Amino acid sequence: MGTPLKNPPVYFTICQVRFNQLLKLAEFLPVIQEAFSKAGYPAYETQSNLVIQMVAQEGKPEQLQPLPTTHNSYQFGSLESTHLFMLDSQALTLQSTKYGCFEAFSAEFLKGLYIVHEALQLSFTERIGLRYLDRVIPLEGDNLEQYLVPEVHGLVSRLGGQGLYTYSEAMTQHEDVKLRARVVIQGGGLAFPPDVQPNNMVVDARFHDYQGVSAILDNDGFVEKREAFSIETVSAHLNRIHDIVDIAFKATVTNHAFEAWDR
C-alpha cells in the first residue's frame, strides 16, 4: 500500500456487485436491516421508482406495449451521510464521499456483501465494478493545464472563443477487466455524471464549494461474467480492478498534480 496523498482529489467512490435475482428480498429485509444497523448503517430508507418496460403482446411479438412496474431499492446509510449501501433485487452498491483508502473501502463493501449473503445465500455474481470520481481543482496561482496530460485537453485552445467544456473518453480491456476512462473539463460548480445519484450524501466542502474551471475524472472498471458466488473471488476482482483504475488515474494527471495534492 502506497502512502496516501494529503489532499487526494477523489470526491465520490462507488463499488457494486450484481448477482442472481432475489425475488423474495422483501421477506428478509428485517434481518438485513438489523445487521446493517449493527454494522454502522442505521439510516434506513426505501425508494420506489416507476420503470416502464416494453413487452410483446401475446400472439403479436412484433407489437410492443409499455408495462409500468415498480422498482424498489433499500438504503442503509451511516450517521455522517458519507457512506451509503443500496440494495435491490439484483445488486448491492456502496457509495462513499469519504473514501480514505482502497483497503478500508473494499473491506467495508465486503462486510455489507457478507450481510446480504448470510441472509439470502447468493448463488452467483454477474458484474463486479469499482468507480472513482475525482475533481481536479488547480491551486491558487496554478492553471488546470499543469494538472492534466495534453491528451485530455482537447481542441478548445485551438478553436478560439470562450471554451465551455471538453470531453474525452477511452475504453480499454485488460484480460477480464474493462475500463472506461472519461475526463470532462468545464466551469461552474461540482457536477455528477447523469447515471450517478449522490442521494443527499455529504460531500467535502473543498469539492462542493469551489466554483470555476475544473476537471472531473471518471474511471469506471468492471468485470462482467457469471461466476459462482464467493467473497474471496469478489475481493480478488476488486483488487485487480483497483490496480487498473490506478494506472488510468496516473496516466491522466501530471507530476505537478501529485505534488500539489501532497502539500
mmCIF file of C-alpha atoms in Angstrom:
data_model
loop_
_atom_site.group_PDB
_atom_site.id
_atom_site.type_symbol
_atom_site.label_atom_id
_atom_site.label_comp_id
_atom_site.label_asym_id
_atom_site.label_seq_id
_atom_site.Cartn_x
_atom_site.Cartn_y
_atom_site.Cartn_z
ATOM 1 C CA MET A 1 0.000 0.000 0.000
ATOM 2 C CA GLY A 2 1.446 3.358 -1.047
ATOM 3 C CA THR A 3 1.491 6.483 1.121
ATOM 4 C CA PRO A 4 -1.883 8.276 0.844
ATOM 5 C CA LEU A 5 -1.943 11.808 -0.547
ATOM 6 C CA LYS A 6 -2.617 14.566 1.978
ATOM 7 C CA ASN A 7 -5.357 16.096 -0.209
ATOM 8 C CA PRO A 8 -6.495 13.472 -2.751
ATOM 9 C CA PRO A 9 -8.926 14.655 -5.454
ATOM 10 C CA VAL A 10 -11.442 11.798 -5.089
ATOM 11 C CA TYR A 11 -14.872 13.050 -4.061
ATOM 12 C CA PHE A 12 -17.123 10.060 -4.807
ATOM 13 C CA THR A 13 -16.486 6.316 -4.970
ATOM 14 C CA ILE A 14 -18.822 3.501 -5.993
ATOM 15 C CA CYS A 15 -18.480 -0.252 -5.585
ATOM 16 C CA GLN A 16 -21.140 -2.618 -6.911
ATOM 17 C CA VAL A 17 -21.782 -6.327 -7.316
ATOM 18 C CA ARG A 18 -24.681 -7.631 -9.405
ATOM 19 C CA PHE A 19 -25.928 -11.101 -8.567
ATOM 20 C CA ASN A 20 -28.758 -13.577 -9.163
ATOM 21 C CA GLN A 21 -32.240 -12.070 -8.883
ATOM 22 C CA LEU A 22 -33.743 -12.153 -5.393
ATOM 23 C CA LEU A 23 -37.499 -12.453 -5.766
ATOM 24 C CA LYS A 24 -38.079 -12.814 -2.003
ATOM 25 C CA LEU A 25 -35.768 -9.984 -0.939
ATOM 26 C CA ALA A 26 -38.512 -8.071 0.898
ATOM 27 C CA GLU A 27 -39.140 -11.032 3.217
ATOM 28 C CA PHE A 28 -35.560 -10.853 4.531
ATOM 29 C CA LEU A 29 -35.360 -7.074 4.930
ATOM 30 C CA PRO A 30 -35.886 -7.019 8.733
ATOM 31 C CA VAL A 31 -32.879 -9.307 9.254
ATOM 32 C CA ILE A 32 -30.742 -7.408 6.727
ATOM 33 C CA GLN A 33 -31.701 -4.006 8.124
ATOM 34 C CA GLU A 34 -30.830 -5.052 11.672
ATOM 35 C CA ALA A 35 -27.440 -6.386 10.555
ATOM 36 C CA PHE A 36 -26.595 -3.192 8.650
ATOM 37 C CA SER A 37 -27.645 -1.091 11.639
ATOM 38 C CA LYS A 38 -25.299 -3.038 13.930
ATOM 39 C CA ALA A 39 -22.529 -2.621 11.323
ATOM 40 C CA GLY A 40 -22.787 1.182 11.496
ATOM 41 C CA TYR A 41 -25.510 1.914 8.936
ATOM 42 C CA PRO A 42 -28.658 2.755 10.944
ATOM 43 C CA ALA A 43 -30.191 5.265 8.493
ATOM 44 C CA TYR A 44 -32.740 3.140 6.623
ATOM 45 C CA GLU A 45 -34.890 4.273 3.710
ATOM 46 C CA THR A 46 -36.946 2.635 0.957
ATOM 47 C CA GLN A 47 -37.102 4.105 -2.533
ATOM 48 C CA SER A 48 -39.690 3.184 -5.163
ATOM 49 C CA ASN A 49 -39.220 4.111 -8.809
ATOM 50 C CA LEU A 50 -41.605 3.600 -11.699
ATOM 51 C CA VAL A 51 -39.961 1.684 -14.543
ATOM 52 C CA ILE A 52 -41.515 1.333 -17.993
ATOM 53 C CA GLN A 53 -40.789 -1.951 -19.779
ATOM 54 C CA MET A 54 -41.690 -2.644 -23.392
ATOM 55 C CA VAL A 55 -43.224 -6.119 -23.718
ATOM 56 C CA ALA A 56 -44.624 -8.011 -26.701
ATOM 57 C CA GLN A 57 -48.343 -8.681 -26.926
ATOM 58 C CA GLU A 58 -49.465 -12.291 -26.825
ATOM 59 C CA GLY A 59 -49.609 -13.643 -30.355
ATOM 60 C CA LYS A 60 -48.123 -10.423 -31.745
ATOM 61 C CA PRO A 61 -44.403 -10.439 -30.910
ATOM 62 C CA GLU A 62 -43.748 -7.578 -33.313
ATOM 63 C CA GLN A 63 -46.042 -5.248 -31.362
ATOM 64 C CA LEU A 64 -44.663 -3.856 -28.107
ATOM 65 C CA GLN A 65 -46.657 -2.133 -25.426
ATOM 66 C CA PRO A 66 -45.466 -0.285 -22.295
ATOM 67 C CA LEU A 67 -45.783 -2.106 -18.992
ATOM 68 C CA PRO A 68 -45.246 0.050 -15.876
ATOM 69 C CA THR A 69 -43.606 -1.738 -12.957
ATOM 70 C CA THR A 70 -42.352 -0.573 -9.562
ATOM 71 C CA HIS A 71 -38.675 -0.995 -8.759
ATOM 72 C CA ASN A 72 -37.839 -0.940 -5.037
ATOM 73 C CA SER A 73 -34.425 -0.298 -3.553
ATOM 74 C CA TYR A 74 -33.371 -0.183 0.087
ATOM 75 C CA GLN A 75 -30.782 2.181 1.516
ATOM 76 C CA PHE A 76 -28.629 1.795 4.623
ATOM 77 C CA GLY A 77 -26.633 4.918 5.449
ATOM 78 C CA SER A 78 -24.043 5.964 8.008
ATOM 79 C CA LEU A 79 -24.882 8.633 10.573
ATOM 80 C CA GLU A 80 -22.440 11.056 8.917
ATOM 81 C CA SER A 81 -24.085 10.525 5.481
ATOM 82 C CA THR A 82 -20.680 9.757 3.956
ATOM 83 C CA HIS A 83 -21.308 6.052 3.243
ATOM 84 C CA LEU A 84 -24.456 4.565 1.755
ATOM 85 C CA PHE A 85 -25.334 0.966 0.890
ATOM 86 C CA MET A 86 -28.084 0.467 -1.701
ATOM 87 C CA LEU A 87 -29.696 -2.949 -2.143
ATOM 88 C CA ASP A 88 -32.175 -4.110 -4.765
ATOM 89 C CA SER A 89 -33.213 -7.487 -6.127
ATOM 90 C CA GLN A 90 -30.101 -7.811 -8.326
ATOM 91 C CA ALA A 91 -27.306 -5.681 -6.874
ATOM 92 C CA LEU A 92 -25.576 -4.281 -3.813
ATOM 93 C CA THR A 93 -23.892 -0.889 -4.145
ATOM 94 C CA LEU A 94 -21.728 1.106 -1.750
ATOM 95 C CA GLN A 95 -21.281 4.836 -2.351
ATOM 96 C CA SER A 96 -18.840 6.953 -0.372
ATOM 97 C CA THR A 97 -17.865 10.607 -0.138
ATOM 98 C CA LYS A 98 -15.134 9.850 2.395
ATOM 99 C CA TYR A 99 -13.037 7.251 0.624
ATOM 100 C CA GLY A 100 -9.912 7.035 2.780
ATOM 101 C CA CYS A 101 -8.011 4.186 1.122
ATOM 102 C CA PHE A 102 -8.857 1.190 -1.059
ATOM 103 C CA GLU A 103 -8.162 -1.399 1.622
ATOM 104 C CA ALA A 104 -10.648 0.171 4.059
ATOM 105 C CA PHE A 105 -13.260 0.934 1.395
ATOM 106 C CA SER A 106 -13.226 -2.554 -0.142
ATOM 107 C CA ALA A 107 -13.330 -4.163 3.314
ATOM 108 C CA GLU A 108 -16.412 -2.086 4.136
ATOM 109 C CA PHE A 109 -18.131 -3.185 0.931
ATOM 110 C CA LEU A 110 -17.304 -6.851 1.510
ATOM 111 C CA LYS A 111 -18.742 -6.552 5.025
ATOM 112 C CA GLY A 112 -22.055 -5.415 3.514
ATOM 113 C CA LEU A 113 -21.961 -8.106 0.851
ATOM 114 C CA TYR A 114 -21.435 -10.735 3.536
ATOM 115 C CA ILE A 115 -24.525 -9.455 5.386
ATOM 116 C CA VAL A 116 -26.653 -9.917 2.256
ATOM 117 C CA HIS A 117 -25.173 -13.334 1.522
ATOM 118 C CA GLU A 118 -25.736 -14.547 5.083
ATOM 119 C CA ALA A 119 -29.427 -13.688 4.822
ATOM 120 C CA LEU A 120 -30.106 -14.791 1.238
ATOM 121 C CA GLN A 121 -27.364 -17.254 0.217
ATOM 122 C CA LEU A 122 -26.381 -15.685 -3.106
ATOM 123 C CA SER A 123 -25.784 -18.148 -5.946
ATOM 124 C CA PHE A 124 -23.623 -16.239 -8.431
ATOM 125 C CA THR A 125 -22.243 -12.858 -9.441
ATOM 126 C CA GLU A 126 -22.615 -11.330 -12.916
ATOM 127 C CA ARG A 127 -20.814 -7.992 -12.678
ATOM 128 C CA ILE A 128 -18.281 -6.529 -10.257
ATOM 129 C CA GLY A 129 -17.424 -2.861 -10.568
ATOM 130 C CA LEU A 130 -15.369 -0.110 -8.949
ATOM 131 C CA ARG A 131 -15.719 3.543 -9.972
ATOM 132 C CA TYR A 132 -13.903 6.698 -8.908
ATOM 133 C CA LEU A 133 -14.890 10.335 -9.453
ATOM 134 C CA ASP A 134 -12.097 12.874 -8.936
ATOM 135 C CA ARG A 135 -12.411 16.651 -9.146
ATOM 136 C CA VAL A 136 -9.158 18.249 -10.235
ATOM 137 C CA ILE A 137 -9.085 21.842 -8.947
ATOM 138 C CA PRO A 138 -5.988 23.978 -9.588
ATOM 139 C CA LEU A 139 -4.440 25.663 -6.571
ATOM 140 C CA GLU A 140 -4.293 29.446 -6.474
ATOM 141 C CA GLY A 141 -1.688 30.632 -8.964
ATOM 142 C CA ASP A 142 -1.873 27.402 -10.987
ATOM 143 C CA ASN A 143 -3.836 26.574 -14.124
ATOM 144 C CA LEU A 144 -5.580 23.310 -14.988
ATOM 145 C CA GLU A 145 -3.153 22.542 -17.833
ATOM 146 C CA GLN A 146 -0.466 21.908 -15.207
ATOM 147 C CA TYR A 147 -2.516 19.074 -13.695
ATOM 148 C CA LEU A 148 -3.584 17.019 -16.718
ATOM 149 C CA VAL A 149 -1.703 15.395 -19.580
ATOM 150 C CA PRO A 150 -2.108 17.077 -23.013
ATOM 151 C CA GLU A 151 -4.210 14.219 -24.459
ATOM 152 C CA VAL A 152 -7.304 15.179 -22.429
ATOM 153 C CA HIS A 153 -7.283 18.943 -23.045
ATOM 154 C CA GLY A 154 -8.987 18.622 -26.433
ATOM 155 C CA LEU A 155 -9.188 21.334 -29.093
ATOM 156 C CA VAL A 156 -10.520 24.211 -27.014
ATOM 157 C CA SER A 157 -7.242 26.148 -27.087
ATOM 158 C CA ARG A 158 -7.142 25.922 -30.912
ATOM 159 C CA LEU A 159 -10.756 26.826 -31.632
ATOM 160 C CA GLY A 160 -10.726 30.363 -30.299
ATOM 161 C CA GLY A 161 -13.590 31.988 -28.439
ATOM 162 C CA GLN A 162 -14.529 31.033 -24.903
ATOM 163 C CA GLY A 163 -14.186 27.344 -24.126
ATOM 164 C CA LEU A 164 -17.288 25.921 -22.451
ATOM 165 C CA TYR A 165 -16.301 22.292 -21.975
ATOM 166 C CA THR A 166 -14.051 19.496 -23.193
ATOM 167 C CA TYR A 167 -14.978 15.805 -23.054
ATOM 168 C CA SER A 168 -12.787 12.780 -23.701
ATOM 169 C CA GLU A 169 -13.410 9.056 -23.272
ATOM 170 C CA ALA A 170 -11.394 5.884 -23.737
ATOM 171 C CA MET A 171 -12.380 2.232 -23.315
ATOM 172 C CA THR A 172 -9.767 -0.467 -22.775
ATOM 173 C CA GLN A 173 -9.661 -4.121 -21.774
ATOM 174 C CA HIS A 174 -7.061 -5.759 -19.550
ATOM 175 C CA GLU A 175 -7.729 -9.515 -19.619
ATOM 176 C CA ASP A 176 -11.158 -9.773 -17.951
ATOM 177 C CA VAL A 177 -11.226 -6.170 -16.659
ATOM 178 C CA LYS A 178 -12.787 -3.454 -18.796
ATOM 179 C CA LEU A 179 -12.045 0.195 -18.066
ATOM 180 C CA ARG A 180 -13.985 3.251 -19.188
ATOM 181 C CA ALA A 181 -11.986 6.427 -18.548
ATOM 182 C CA ARG A 182 -13.693 9.797 -19.007
ATOM 183 C CA VAL A 183 -12.469 13.353 -18.457
ATOM 184 C CA VAL A 184 -14.779 16.389 -18.509
ATOM 185 C CA ILE A 185 -13.322 19.902 -18.255
ATOM 186 C CA GLN A 186 -15.797 22.697 -17.600
ATOM 187 C CA GLY A 187 -16.548 25.708 -15.436
ATOM 188 C CA GLY A 188 -19.109 26.043 -12.664
ATOM 189 C CA GLY A 189 -19.813 24.016 -9.562
ATOM 190 C CA LEU A 190 -19.479 20.363 -8.664
ATOM 191 C CA ALA A 191 -21.182 18.009 -11.132
ATOM 192 C CA PHE A 192 -22.064 14.324 -11.136
ATOM 193 C CA PRO A 193 -22.427 12.065 -14.187
ATOM 194 C CA PRO A 194 -26.102 11.623 -15.163
ATOM 195 C CA ASP A 195 -26.134 7.968 -14.052
ATOM 196 C CA VAL A 196 -24.826 8.742 -10.553
ATOM 197 C CA GLN A 197 -27.223 9.753 -7.781
ATOM 198 C CA PRO A 198 -25.490 11.240 -4.693
ATOM 199 C CA ASN A 199 -28.699 10.830 -2.626
ATOM 200 C CA ASN A 200 -28.063 13.834 -0.354
ATOM 201 C CA MET A 201 -24.720 12.462 0.780
ATOM 202 C CA VAL A 202 -22.330 14.942 2.400
ATOM 203 C CA VAL A 203 -19.530 15.940 0.020
ATOM 204 C CA ASP A 204 -16.310 17.517 1.297
ATOM 205 C CA ALA A 205 -16.603 21.314 1.194
ATOM 206 C CA ARG A 206 -13.396 21.772 -0.831
ATOM 207 C CA PHE A 207 -15.080 19.958 -3.729
ATOM 208 C CA HIS A 208 -18.618 21.203 -3.192
ATOM 209 C CA ASP A 209 -17.918 24.910 -2.673
ATOM 210 C CA TYR A 210 -15.419 25.561 -5.454
ATOM 211 C CA GLN A 211 -16.760 27.499 -8.441
ATOM 212 C CA GLY A 212 -14.570 27.699 -11.524
ATOM 213 C CA VAL A 213 -12.844 25.644 -14.166
ATOM 214 C CA SER A 214 -12.067 22.104 -13.037
ATOM 215 C CA ALA A 215 -11.827 18.593 -14.450
ATOM 216 C CA ILE A 216 -13.924 15.581 -13.473
ATOM 217 C CA LEU A 217 -12.070 12.290 -13.863
ATOM 218 C CA ASP A 218 -14.484 9.339 -14.094
ATOM 219 C CA ASN A 219 -12.662 5.990 -14.045
ATOM 220 C CA ASP A 220 -15.025 3.005 -14.139
ATOM 221 C CA GLY A 221 -13.547 -0.501 -14.030
ATOM 222 C CA PHE A 222 -15.601 -3.693 -14.115
ATOM 223 C CA VAL A 223 -15.653 -7.447 -14.759
ATOM 224 C CA GLU A 224 -18.700 -8.915 -16.498
ATOM 225 C CA LYS A 225 -19.057 -12.682 -16.291
ATOM 226 C CA ARG A 226 -21.134 -15.180 -14.355
ATOM 227 C CA GLU A 227 -19.277 -16.904 -11.540
ATOM 228 C CA ALA A 228 -20.312 -18.944 -8.501
ATOM 229 C CA PHE A 229 -20.637 -16.614 -5.532
ATOM 230 C CA SER A 230 -17.512 -16.261 -3.438
ATOM 231 C CA ILE A 231 -16.418 -13.387 -1.197
ATOM 232 C CA GLU A 232 -12.807 -14.274 -1.994
ATOM 233 C CA THR A 233 -13.448 -14.090 -5.752
ATOM 234 C CA VAL A 234 -15.174 -10.722 -5.429
ATOM 235 C CA SER A 235 -12.271 -9.414 -3.351
ATOM 236 C CA ALA A 236 -9.727 -10.618 -5.901
ATOM 237 C CA HIS A 237 -11.602 -8.922 -8.748
ATOM 238 C CA LEU A 238 -11.849 -5.663 -6.804
ATOM 239 C CA ASN A 239 -8.104 -5.688 -6.184
ATOM 240 C CA ARG A 240 -7.424 -6.241 -9.877
ATOM 241 C CA ILE A 241 -9.886 -3.532 -10.931
ATOM 242 C CA HIS A 242 -8.338 -1.093 -8.471
ATOM 243 C CA ASP A 243 -4.893 -1.709 -9.954
ATOM 244 C CA ILE A 244 -6.198 -0.940 -13.468
ATOM 245 C CA VAL A 245 -8.032 2.198 -12.312
ATOM 246 C CA ASP A 246 -4.870 3.355 -10.548
ATOM 247 C CA ILE A 247 -2.929 3.011 -13.801
ATOM 248 C CA ALA A 248 -5.566 5.086 -15.638
ATOM 249 C CA PHE A 249 -5.526 7.799 -12.974
ATOM 250 C CA LYS A 250 -1.744 8.095 -13.023
ATOM 251 C CA ALA A 251 -1.775 8.197 -16.836
ATOM 252 C CA THR A 252 -4.164 11.184 -16.780
ATOM 253 C CA VAL A 253 -2.548 13.531 -14.238
ATOM 254 C CA THR A 254 0.908 15.081 -14.033
ATOM 255 C CA ASN A 255 3.711 15.058 -11.502
ATOM 256 C CA HIS A 256 2.768 18.639 -10.675
ATOM 257 C CA ALA A 257 -0.697 17.433 -9.678
ATOM 258 C CA PHE A 258 0.702 14.855 -7.275
ATOM 259 C CA GLU A 259 2.980 17.471 -5.735
ATOM 260 C CA ALA A 260 0.031 19.855 -5.269
ATOM 261 C CA TRP A 261 -2.157 17.155 -3.651
ATOM 262 C CA ASP A 262 0.612 16.171 -1.238
ATOM 263 C CA ARG A 263 1.132 19.654 0.234
#
